Short mmCIF file of C-alpha atoms and ligand atoms in Angstrom, two decimals:
data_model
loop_
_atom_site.label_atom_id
_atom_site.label_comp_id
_atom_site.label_asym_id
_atom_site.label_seq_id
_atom_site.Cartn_x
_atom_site.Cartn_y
_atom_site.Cartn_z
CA UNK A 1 -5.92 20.52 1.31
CA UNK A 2 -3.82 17.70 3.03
CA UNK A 3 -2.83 14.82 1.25
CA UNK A 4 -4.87 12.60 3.55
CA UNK A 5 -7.77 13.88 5.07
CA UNK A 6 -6.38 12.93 8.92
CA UNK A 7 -3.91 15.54 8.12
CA UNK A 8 -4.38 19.04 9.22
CA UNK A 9 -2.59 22.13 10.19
CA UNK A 10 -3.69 23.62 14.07
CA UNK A 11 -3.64 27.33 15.41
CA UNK A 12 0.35 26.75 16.42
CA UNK A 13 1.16 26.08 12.68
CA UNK A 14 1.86 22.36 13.93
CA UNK A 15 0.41 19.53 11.99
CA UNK A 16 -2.02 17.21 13.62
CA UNK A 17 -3.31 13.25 13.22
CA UNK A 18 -6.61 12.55 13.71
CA UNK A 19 -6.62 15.73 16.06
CA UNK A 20 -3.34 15.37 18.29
CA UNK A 21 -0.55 17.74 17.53
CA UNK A 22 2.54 16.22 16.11
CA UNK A 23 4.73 18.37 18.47
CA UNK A 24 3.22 16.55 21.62
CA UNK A 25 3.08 13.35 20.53
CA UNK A 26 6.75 13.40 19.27
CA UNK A 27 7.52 14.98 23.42
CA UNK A 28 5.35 12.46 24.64
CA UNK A 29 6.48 9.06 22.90
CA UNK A 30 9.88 10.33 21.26
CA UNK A 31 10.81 9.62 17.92
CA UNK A 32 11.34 8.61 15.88
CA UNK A 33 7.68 7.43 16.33
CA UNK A 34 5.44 5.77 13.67
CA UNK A 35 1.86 7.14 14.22
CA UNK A 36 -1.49 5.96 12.87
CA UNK A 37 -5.07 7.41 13.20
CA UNK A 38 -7.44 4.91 14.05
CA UNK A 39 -10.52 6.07 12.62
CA UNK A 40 -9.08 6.73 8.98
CA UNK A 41 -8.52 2.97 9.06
CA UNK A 42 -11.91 1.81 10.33
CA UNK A 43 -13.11 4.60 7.45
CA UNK A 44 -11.01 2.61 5.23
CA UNK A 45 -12.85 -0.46 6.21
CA UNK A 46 -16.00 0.38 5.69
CA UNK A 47 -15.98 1.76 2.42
CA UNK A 48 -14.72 -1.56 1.40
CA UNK A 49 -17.06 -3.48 3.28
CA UNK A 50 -19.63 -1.18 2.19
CA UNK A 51 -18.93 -1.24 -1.29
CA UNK A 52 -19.02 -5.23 -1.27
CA UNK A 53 -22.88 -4.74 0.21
CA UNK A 54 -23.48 -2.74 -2.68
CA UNK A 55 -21.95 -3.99 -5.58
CA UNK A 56 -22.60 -8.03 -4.59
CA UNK A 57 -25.46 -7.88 -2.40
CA UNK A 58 -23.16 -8.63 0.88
CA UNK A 59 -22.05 -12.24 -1.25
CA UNK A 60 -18.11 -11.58 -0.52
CA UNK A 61 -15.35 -10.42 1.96
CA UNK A 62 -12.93 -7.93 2.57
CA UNK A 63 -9.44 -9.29 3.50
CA UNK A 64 -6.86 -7.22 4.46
CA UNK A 65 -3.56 -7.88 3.35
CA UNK A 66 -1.62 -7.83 6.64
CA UNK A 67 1.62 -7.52 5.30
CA UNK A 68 0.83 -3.53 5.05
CA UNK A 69 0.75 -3.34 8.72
CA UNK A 70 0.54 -6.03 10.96
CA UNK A 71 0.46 -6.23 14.65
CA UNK A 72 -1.99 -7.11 17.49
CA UNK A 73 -4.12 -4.08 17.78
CA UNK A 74 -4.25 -3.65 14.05
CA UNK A 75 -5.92 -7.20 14.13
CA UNK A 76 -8.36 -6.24 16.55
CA UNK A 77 -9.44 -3.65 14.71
CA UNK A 78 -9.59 -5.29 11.62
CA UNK A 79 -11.98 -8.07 13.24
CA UNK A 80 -14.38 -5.77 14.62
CA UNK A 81 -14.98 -3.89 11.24
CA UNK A 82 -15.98 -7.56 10.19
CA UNK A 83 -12.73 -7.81 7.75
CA UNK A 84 -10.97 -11.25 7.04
CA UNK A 85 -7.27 -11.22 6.98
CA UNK A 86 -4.68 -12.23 4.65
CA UNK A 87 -1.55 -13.44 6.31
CA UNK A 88 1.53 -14.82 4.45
CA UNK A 89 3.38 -16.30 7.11
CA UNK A 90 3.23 -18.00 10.63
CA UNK A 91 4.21 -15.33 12.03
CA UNK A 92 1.40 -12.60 10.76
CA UNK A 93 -0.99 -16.06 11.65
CA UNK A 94 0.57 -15.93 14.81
CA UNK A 95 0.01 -12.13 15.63
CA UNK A 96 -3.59 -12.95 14.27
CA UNK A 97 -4.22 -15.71 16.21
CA UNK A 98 -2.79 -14.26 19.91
CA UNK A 99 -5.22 -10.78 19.03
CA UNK A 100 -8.13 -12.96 18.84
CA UNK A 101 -8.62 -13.46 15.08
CA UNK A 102 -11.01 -15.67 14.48
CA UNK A 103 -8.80 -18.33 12.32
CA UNK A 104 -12.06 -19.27 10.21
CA UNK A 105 -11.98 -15.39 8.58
CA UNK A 106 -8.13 -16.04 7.69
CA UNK A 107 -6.22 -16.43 3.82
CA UNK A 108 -3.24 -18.25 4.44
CA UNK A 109 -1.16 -17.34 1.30
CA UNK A 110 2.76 -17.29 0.35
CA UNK A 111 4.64 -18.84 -2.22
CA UNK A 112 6.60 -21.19 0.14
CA UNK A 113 5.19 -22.07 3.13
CA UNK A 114 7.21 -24.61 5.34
CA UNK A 115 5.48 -27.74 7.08
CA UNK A 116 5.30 -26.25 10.04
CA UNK A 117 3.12 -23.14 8.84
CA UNK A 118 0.99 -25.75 6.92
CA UNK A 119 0.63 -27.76 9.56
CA UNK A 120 0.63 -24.66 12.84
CA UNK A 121 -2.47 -23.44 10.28
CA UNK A 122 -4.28 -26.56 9.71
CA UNK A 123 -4.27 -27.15 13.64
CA UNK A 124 -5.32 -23.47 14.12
CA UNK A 125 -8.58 -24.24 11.10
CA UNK A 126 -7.59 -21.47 9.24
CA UNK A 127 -10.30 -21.01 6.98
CA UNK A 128 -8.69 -20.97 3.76
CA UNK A 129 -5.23 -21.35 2.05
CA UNK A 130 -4.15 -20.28 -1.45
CA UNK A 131 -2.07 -22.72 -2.82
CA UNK A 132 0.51 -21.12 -4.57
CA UNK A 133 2.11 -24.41 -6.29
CA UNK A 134 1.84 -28.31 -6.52
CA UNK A 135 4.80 -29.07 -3.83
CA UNK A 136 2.24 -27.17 -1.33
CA UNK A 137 -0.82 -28.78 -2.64
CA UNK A 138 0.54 -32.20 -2.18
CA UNK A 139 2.09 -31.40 1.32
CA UNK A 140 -1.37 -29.35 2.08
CA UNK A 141 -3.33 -32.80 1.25
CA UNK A 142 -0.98 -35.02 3.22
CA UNK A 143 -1.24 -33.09 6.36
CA UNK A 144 -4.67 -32.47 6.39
CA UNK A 145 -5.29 -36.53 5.72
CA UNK A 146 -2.80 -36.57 8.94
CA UNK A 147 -5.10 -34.45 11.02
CA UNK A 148 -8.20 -35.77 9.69
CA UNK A 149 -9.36 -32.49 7.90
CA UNK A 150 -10.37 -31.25 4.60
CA UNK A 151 -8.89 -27.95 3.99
CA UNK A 152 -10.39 -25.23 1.92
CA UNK A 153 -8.24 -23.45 -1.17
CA UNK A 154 -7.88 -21.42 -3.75
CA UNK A 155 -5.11 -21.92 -6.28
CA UNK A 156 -3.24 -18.62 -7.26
CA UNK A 157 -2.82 -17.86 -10.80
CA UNK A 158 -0.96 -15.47 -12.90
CA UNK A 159 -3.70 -13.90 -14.83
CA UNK A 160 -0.95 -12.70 -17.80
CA UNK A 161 -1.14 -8.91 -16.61
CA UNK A 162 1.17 -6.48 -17.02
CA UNK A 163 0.40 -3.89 -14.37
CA UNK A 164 2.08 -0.59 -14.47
CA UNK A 165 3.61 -0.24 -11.54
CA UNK A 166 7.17 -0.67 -9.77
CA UNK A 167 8.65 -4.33 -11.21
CA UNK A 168 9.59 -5.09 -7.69
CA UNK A 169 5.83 -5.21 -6.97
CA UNK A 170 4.60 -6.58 -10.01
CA UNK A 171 2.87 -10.07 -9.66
CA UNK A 172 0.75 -10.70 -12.12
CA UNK A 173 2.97 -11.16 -15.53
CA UNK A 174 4.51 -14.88 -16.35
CA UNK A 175 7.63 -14.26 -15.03
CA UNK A 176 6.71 -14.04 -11.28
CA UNK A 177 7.29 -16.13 -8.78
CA UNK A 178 3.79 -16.59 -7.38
CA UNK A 179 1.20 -18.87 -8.44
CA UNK A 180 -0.22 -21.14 -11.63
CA UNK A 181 0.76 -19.64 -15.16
CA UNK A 182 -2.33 -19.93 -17.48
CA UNK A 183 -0.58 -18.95 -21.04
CA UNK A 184 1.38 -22.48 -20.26
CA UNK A 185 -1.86 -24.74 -19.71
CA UNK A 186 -0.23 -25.25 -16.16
CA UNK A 187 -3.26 -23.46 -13.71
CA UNK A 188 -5.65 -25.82 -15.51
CA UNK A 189 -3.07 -28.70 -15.27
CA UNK A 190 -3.22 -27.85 -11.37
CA UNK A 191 -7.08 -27.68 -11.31
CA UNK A 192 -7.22 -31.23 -12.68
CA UNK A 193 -4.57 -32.28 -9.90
CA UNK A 194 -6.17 -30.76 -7.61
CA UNK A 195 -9.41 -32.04 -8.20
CA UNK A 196 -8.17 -35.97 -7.58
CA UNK A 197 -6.83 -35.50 -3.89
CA UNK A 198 -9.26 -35.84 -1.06
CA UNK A 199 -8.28 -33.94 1.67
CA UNK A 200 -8.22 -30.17 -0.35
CA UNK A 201 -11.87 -28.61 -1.17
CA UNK A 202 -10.90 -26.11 -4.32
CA UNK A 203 -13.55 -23.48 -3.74
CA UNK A 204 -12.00 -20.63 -5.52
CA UNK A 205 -9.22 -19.18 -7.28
CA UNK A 206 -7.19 -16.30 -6.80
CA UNK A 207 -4.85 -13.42 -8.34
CA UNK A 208 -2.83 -10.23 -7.33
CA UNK A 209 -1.71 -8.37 -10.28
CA UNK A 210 0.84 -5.84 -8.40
CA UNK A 211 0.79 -2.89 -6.01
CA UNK A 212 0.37 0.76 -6.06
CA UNK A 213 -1.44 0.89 -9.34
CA UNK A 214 -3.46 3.53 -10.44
CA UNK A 215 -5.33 2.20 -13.63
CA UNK A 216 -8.58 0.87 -13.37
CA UNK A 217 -7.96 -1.46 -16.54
CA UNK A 218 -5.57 -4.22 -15.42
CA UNK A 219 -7.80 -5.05 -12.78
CA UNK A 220 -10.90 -4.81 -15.32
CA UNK A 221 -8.97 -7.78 -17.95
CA UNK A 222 -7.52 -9.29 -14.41
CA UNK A 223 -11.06 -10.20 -13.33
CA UNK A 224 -12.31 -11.00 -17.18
CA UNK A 225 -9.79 -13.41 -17.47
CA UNK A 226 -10.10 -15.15 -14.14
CA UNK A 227 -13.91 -15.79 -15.02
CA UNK A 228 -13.00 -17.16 -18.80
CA UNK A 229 -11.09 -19.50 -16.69
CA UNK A 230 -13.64 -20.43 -14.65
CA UNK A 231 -15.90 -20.88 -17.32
CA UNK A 232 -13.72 -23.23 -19.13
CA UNK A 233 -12.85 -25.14 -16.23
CA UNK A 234 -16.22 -25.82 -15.87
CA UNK A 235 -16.66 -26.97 -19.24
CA UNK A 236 -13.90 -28.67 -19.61
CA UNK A 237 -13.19 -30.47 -16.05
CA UNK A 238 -16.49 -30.29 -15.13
CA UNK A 239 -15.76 -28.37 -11.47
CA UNK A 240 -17.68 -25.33 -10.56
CA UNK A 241 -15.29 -22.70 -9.01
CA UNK A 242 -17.34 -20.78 -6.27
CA UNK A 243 -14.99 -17.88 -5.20
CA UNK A 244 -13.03 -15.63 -7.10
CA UNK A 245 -10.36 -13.54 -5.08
CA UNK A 246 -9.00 -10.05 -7.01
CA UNK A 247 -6.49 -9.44 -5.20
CA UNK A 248 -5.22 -6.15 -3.53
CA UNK A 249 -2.98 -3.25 -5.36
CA UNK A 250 -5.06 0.25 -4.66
CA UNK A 251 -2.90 2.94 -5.44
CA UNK A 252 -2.88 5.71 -2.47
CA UNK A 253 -2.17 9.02 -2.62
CA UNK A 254 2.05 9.90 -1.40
CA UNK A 255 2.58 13.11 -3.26
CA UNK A 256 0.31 15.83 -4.59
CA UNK A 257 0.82 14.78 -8.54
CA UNK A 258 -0.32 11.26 -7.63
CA UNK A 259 -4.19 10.76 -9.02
CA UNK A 260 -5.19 7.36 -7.14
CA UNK A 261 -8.61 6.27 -8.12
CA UNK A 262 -11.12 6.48 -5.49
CA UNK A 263 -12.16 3.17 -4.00
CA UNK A 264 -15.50 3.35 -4.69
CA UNK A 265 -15.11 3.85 -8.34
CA UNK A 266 -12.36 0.76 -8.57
CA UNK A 267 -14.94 -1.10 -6.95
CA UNK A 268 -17.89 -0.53 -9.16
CA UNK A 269 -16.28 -0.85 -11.99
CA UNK A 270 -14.78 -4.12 -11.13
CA UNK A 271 -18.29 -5.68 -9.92
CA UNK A 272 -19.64 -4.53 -13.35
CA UNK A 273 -17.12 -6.32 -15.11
CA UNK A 274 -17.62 -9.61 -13.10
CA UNK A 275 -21.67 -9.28 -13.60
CA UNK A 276 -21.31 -8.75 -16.81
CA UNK A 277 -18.60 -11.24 -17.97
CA UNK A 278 -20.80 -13.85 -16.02
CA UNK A 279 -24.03 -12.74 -17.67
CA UNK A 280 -21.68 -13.40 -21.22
CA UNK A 281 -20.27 -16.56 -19.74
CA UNK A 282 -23.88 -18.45 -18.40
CA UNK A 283 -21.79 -18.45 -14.79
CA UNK A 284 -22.75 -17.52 -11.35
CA UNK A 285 -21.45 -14.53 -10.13
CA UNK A 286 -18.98 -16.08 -7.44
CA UNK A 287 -18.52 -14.95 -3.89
CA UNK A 288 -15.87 -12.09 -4.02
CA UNK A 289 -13.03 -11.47 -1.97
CA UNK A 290 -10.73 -8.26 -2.54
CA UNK A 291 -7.47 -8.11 -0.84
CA UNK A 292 -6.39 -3.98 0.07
CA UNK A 293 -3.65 -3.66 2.34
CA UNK A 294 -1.79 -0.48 1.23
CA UNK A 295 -5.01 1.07 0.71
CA UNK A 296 -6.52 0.51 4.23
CA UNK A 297 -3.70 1.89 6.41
CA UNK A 298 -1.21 3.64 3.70
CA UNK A 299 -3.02 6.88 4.04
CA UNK A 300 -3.77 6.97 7.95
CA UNK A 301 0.12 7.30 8.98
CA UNK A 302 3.23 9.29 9.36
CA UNK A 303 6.84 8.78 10.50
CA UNK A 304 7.84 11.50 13.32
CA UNK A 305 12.26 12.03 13.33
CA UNK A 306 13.70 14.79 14.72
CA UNK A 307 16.44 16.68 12.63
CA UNK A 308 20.05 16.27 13.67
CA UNK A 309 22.85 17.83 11.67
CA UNK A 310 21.65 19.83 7.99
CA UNK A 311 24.86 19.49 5.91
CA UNK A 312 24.67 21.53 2.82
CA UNK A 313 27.32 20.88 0.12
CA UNK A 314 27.44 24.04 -2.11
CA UNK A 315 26.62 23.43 -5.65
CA UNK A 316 25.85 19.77 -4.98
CA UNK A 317 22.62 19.20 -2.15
CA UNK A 318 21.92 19.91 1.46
CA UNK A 319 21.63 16.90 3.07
CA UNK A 320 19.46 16.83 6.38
CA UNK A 321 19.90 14.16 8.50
CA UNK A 322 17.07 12.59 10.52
CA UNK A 323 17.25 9.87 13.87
CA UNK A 324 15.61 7.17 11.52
CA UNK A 325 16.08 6.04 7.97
CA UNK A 326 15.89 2.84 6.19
CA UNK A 327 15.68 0.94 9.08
CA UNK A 328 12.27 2.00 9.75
CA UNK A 329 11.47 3.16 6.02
CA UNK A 330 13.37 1.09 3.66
CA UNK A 331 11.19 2.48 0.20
CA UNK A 332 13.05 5.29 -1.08
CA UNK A 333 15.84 2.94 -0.78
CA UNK A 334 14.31 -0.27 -2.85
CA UNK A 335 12.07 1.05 -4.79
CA UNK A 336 12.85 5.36 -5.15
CA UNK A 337 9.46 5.49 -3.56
CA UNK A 338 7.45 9.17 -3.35
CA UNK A 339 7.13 10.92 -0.34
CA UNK A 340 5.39 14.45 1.26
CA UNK A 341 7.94 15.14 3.94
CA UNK A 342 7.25 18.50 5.77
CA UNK A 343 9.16 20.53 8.76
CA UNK A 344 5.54 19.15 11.00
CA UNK A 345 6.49 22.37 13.79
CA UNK A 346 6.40 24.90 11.09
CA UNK A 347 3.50 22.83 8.98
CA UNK A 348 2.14 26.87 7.78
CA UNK A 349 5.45 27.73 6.38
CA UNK A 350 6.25 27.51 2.65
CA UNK A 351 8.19 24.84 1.55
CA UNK A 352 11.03 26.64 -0.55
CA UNK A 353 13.68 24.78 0.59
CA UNK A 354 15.46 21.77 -1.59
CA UNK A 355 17.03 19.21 0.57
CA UNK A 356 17.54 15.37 0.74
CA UNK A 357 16.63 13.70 3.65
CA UNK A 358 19.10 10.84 5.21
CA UNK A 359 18.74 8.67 7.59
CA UNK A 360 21.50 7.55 10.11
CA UNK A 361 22.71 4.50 8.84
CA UNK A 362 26.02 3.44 7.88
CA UNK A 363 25.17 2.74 4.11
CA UNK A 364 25.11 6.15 1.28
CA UNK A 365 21.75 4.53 -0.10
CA UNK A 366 19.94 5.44 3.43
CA UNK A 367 17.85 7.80 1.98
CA UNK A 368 14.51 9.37 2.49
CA UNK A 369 13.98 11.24 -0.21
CA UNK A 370 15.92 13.64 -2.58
CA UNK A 371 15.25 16.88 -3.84
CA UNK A 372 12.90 17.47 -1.87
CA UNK A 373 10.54 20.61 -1.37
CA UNK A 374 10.62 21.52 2.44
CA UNK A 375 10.04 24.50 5.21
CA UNK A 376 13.49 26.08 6.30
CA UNK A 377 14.85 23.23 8.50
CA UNK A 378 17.71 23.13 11.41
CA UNK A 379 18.82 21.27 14.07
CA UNK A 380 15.78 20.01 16.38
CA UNK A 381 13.13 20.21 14.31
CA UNK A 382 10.77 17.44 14.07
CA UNK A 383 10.20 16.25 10.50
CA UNK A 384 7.65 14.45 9.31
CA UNK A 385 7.21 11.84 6.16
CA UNK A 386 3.44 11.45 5.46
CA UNK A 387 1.63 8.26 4.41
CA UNK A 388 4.07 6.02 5.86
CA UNK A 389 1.16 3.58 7.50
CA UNK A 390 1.79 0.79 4.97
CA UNK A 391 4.89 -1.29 4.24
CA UNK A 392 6.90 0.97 6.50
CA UNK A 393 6.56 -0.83 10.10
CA UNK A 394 6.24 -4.28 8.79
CA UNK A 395 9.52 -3.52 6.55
CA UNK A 396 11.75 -2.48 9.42
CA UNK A 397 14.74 -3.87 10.63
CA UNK A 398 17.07 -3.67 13.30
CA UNK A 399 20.19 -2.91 10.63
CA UNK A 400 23.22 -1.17 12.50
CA UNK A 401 21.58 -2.54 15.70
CA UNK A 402 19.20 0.67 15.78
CA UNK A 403 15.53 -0.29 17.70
CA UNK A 404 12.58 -0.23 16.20
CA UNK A 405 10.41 2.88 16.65
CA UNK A 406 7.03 2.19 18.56
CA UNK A 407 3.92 2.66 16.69
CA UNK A 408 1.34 5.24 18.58
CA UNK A 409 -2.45 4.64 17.51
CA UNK A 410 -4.68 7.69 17.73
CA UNK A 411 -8.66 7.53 18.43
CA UNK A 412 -10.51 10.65 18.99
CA UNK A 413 -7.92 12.89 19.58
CA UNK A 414 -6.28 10.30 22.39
CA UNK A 415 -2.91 8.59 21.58
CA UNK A 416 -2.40 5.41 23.26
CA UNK A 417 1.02 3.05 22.24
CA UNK A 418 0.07 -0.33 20.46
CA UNK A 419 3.75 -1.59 19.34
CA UNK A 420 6.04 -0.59 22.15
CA UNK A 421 9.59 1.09 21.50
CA UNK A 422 12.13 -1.42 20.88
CA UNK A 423 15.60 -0.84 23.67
CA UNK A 424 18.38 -2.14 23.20
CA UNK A 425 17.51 -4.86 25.85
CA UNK A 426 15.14 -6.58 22.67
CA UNK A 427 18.59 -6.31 20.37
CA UNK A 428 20.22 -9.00 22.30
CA UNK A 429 17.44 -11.23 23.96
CA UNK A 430 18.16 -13.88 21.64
CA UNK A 431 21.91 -13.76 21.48
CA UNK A 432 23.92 -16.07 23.44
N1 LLP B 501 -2.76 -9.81 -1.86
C1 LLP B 501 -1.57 -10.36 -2.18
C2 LLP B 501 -1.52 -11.75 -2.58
C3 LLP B 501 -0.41 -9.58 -2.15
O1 LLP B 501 0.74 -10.12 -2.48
C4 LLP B 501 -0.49 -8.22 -1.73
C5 LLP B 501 0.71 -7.40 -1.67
C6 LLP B 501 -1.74 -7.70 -1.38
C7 LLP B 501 -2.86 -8.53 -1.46
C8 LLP B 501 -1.94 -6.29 -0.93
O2 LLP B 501 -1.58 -5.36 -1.89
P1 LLP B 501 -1.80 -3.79 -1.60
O3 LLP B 501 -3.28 -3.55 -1.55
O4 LLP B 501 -1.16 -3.48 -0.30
O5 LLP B 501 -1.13 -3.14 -2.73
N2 LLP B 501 6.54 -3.82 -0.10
C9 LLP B 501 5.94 -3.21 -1.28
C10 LLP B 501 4.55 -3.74 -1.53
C11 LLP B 501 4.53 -5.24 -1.69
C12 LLP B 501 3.14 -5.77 -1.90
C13 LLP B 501 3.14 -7.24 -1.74
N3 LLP B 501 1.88 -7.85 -1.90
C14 LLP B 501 5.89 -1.70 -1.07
O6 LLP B 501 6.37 -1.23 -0.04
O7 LLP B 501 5.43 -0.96 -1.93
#
């Protein structure tokens, strides 16, 4: 069994994505090559949106946090599976809105936006912006009194979770950056203010407790306390809150020991904890929206590098050195992030090799992964790191000048390139 199910082995011993063979695709496009399997993510997006027919009767809306993996096609795709979109800057609004997006399914969030993203999205009617503090509501209000609008928000709060996850992607807790604390008394404060300006509508609110977790329980408390909020904002401001957003943070699967819970299960159990807590609370169950980003394309993509030099140090490691690296997958490098990385030409072959894999920048911390289980690997191999969909593309960077792989989308068994190869032509079109 493959760690994602658009894995699989072929009659060559080469591994395949949603039915091409590694081996071509990597002759094909080159590498190193970022490639995604189109029908794992439209999968992806209808168990969500299926899941929010069945546990709310069709009364909320999948978002998908764009930040995972964000460019044109990917919001094409994302519209016609009926998903909103969560974008946290002008640019991913920008992508959005040349693919076609329709602006009224969008979430503007972030924890700073500028004027000009307030004001590029108020002219664009994006549907709805989570106001992260009372600078932006203030500057929110005054531009839409400018334009003559009244913008729809949420206000984002920090629940008081502690999520068990990587502290570089932990949101939810007091000390975080993002959103209304409600230990302090300052979310409710912010409701009140909120409340007295005329050109913001506060629908809903909204929280994100972290990323990659794998407990169903933080989310469980996340979404009991948001409605005990509600419920005494009601009672004691006297404003019904319509729309409750939960947030993204589905684990996904990266290596064989991780245990992500399935979707469907995090899903039920949440929408019987907000049904119940608002049968105990005399509220309305709100309109729901859930956030997944890492969960909808994490899953559906690899990385293909080929191998250059294997230096083995005896006694120390064997370092094996790869034509990408942090550049196009910075994780291992922030965060010591998990990966399956496999030899993908000699996919049947047992793995009893222990190797680190580097990439080639000029910087020690470029690294892939260490210690790593892997098929005997040499010069010219094509290696593979698995479940590289999310956070991978959108966190690249041109660091020692090196392009920017392009990003090959595969439907039925047919490849076709949706983010073109950088050259080194795009490295200097905006020097002078
Ligand atoms: N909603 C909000 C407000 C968020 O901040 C995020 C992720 C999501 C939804 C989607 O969370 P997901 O379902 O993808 O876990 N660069 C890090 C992950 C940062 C996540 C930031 N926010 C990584 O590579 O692991």
């Amino acid at each position: 069994m493959m760690i994602s199910d658009c894995f699989a082995i072929n009659d060559q011993g080469h591994l395949t994505i949603g039915g091409c063979d590694t081996v071509a695709l990597a002759k094909e496009f080159g590498t190193p090559l970022y490639v995604m399997d189109e029908d794992k993510i439209r999968r992806n997006c209808r168990m969500y949106q299926d899941s929010i027919q069945q546990y709310y009767q069709g009364r909320g809306l999948v978002l998908y946090a764009s930040k995972a993996f964000n460019c044109k096609e990917m919001c094409r795709i994302v519209n016609e599976e009926g998903l909103g979109l969560d974008v946290v800057s002008g640019g991913e609004l920008y992508t959005a809105l040349q693919a076609g997006f329709p602006a009224g399914r969008i979430h503007f969030h972030g924890n700073n936006k500028t004027r000009e993203e307030l004001s590029m999205a108020l002219d664009a009617q994006v549907g709805h912006f989570i106001v992260d503090n009372l600078r932006e509501l203030e500057l929110l209000d005054a531009l839409a009194k400018e334009k003559g609008q009244v913008a729809d928000i949420s206000l984002r709060i920090k629940p008081g979770i502690d999520a068990h996850t990587h502290e570089a992607v932990m949101t939810g807790q007091i000390d975080s950056k993002f959103g209304f604390a409600l230990e302090t008394g300052e979310a409710l404060e912010a409701v009140r203010f909120a409340a007295q300006f005329q050109h913001v509508n506060l629908k809903g609110l909204h929280n994100h407790i972290g990323s990659q977790i794998f407990d169903i329980a933080p989310f469980l408390q996340a979404a009991r306390v948001m409605l005990n909020f509600i419920a005494q904002i009601k009672k004691e401001v006297g404003i019904v809150i319509e729309e409750l957003n939960l947030g993204g943070g589905f684990g996904i699967k990266y290596v064989d020991q991780d245990r992500p819970v399935p979707y469907g299960d995090y899903m039920k159990e949440i929408s019987l904890a907000v049904v119940e807590t608002c049968k105990e609370l005399s509220l309305e169950v709100p309109y729901i929206y859930m956030e997944p980003g890492r969960s909808i394309v994490g899953e559906a993509g690899l990385t293909l590098y080929e191998v250059g030099g294997v230096k083995e140090i005896p006694g120390v490691r064997t370092y094996v050195s790869i034509d990408g690296g942090m550049t196009d997958n910075p994780r291992y490098a922030l965060y010591q992030s998990d990966y399956t990385v496999m030899v993908a030409n000699k996919a049947n072959e047992p793995a009893d090799q222990v190797v680190t894999v580097a990439g080639k920048c000029c910087e020690s911390g470029d690294l892939i992964q260490e210690h790593t289980p892997i098929q005997s690997v040499e010069a010219g191999d094509l290696l593979t790191v698995l479940c590289t969909g999310a956070y991978n593309f959108s966190m690249a960077s041109n660091y020692n000048r090196i392009p920017r792989p392009a990003v090959v989308m595969v439907k039925n068994g047919i490849p076709r390139v949706v983010v073109r190869r950088e050259t080194y032509e795009d490295l200097i079109r905006n020097d002078q």
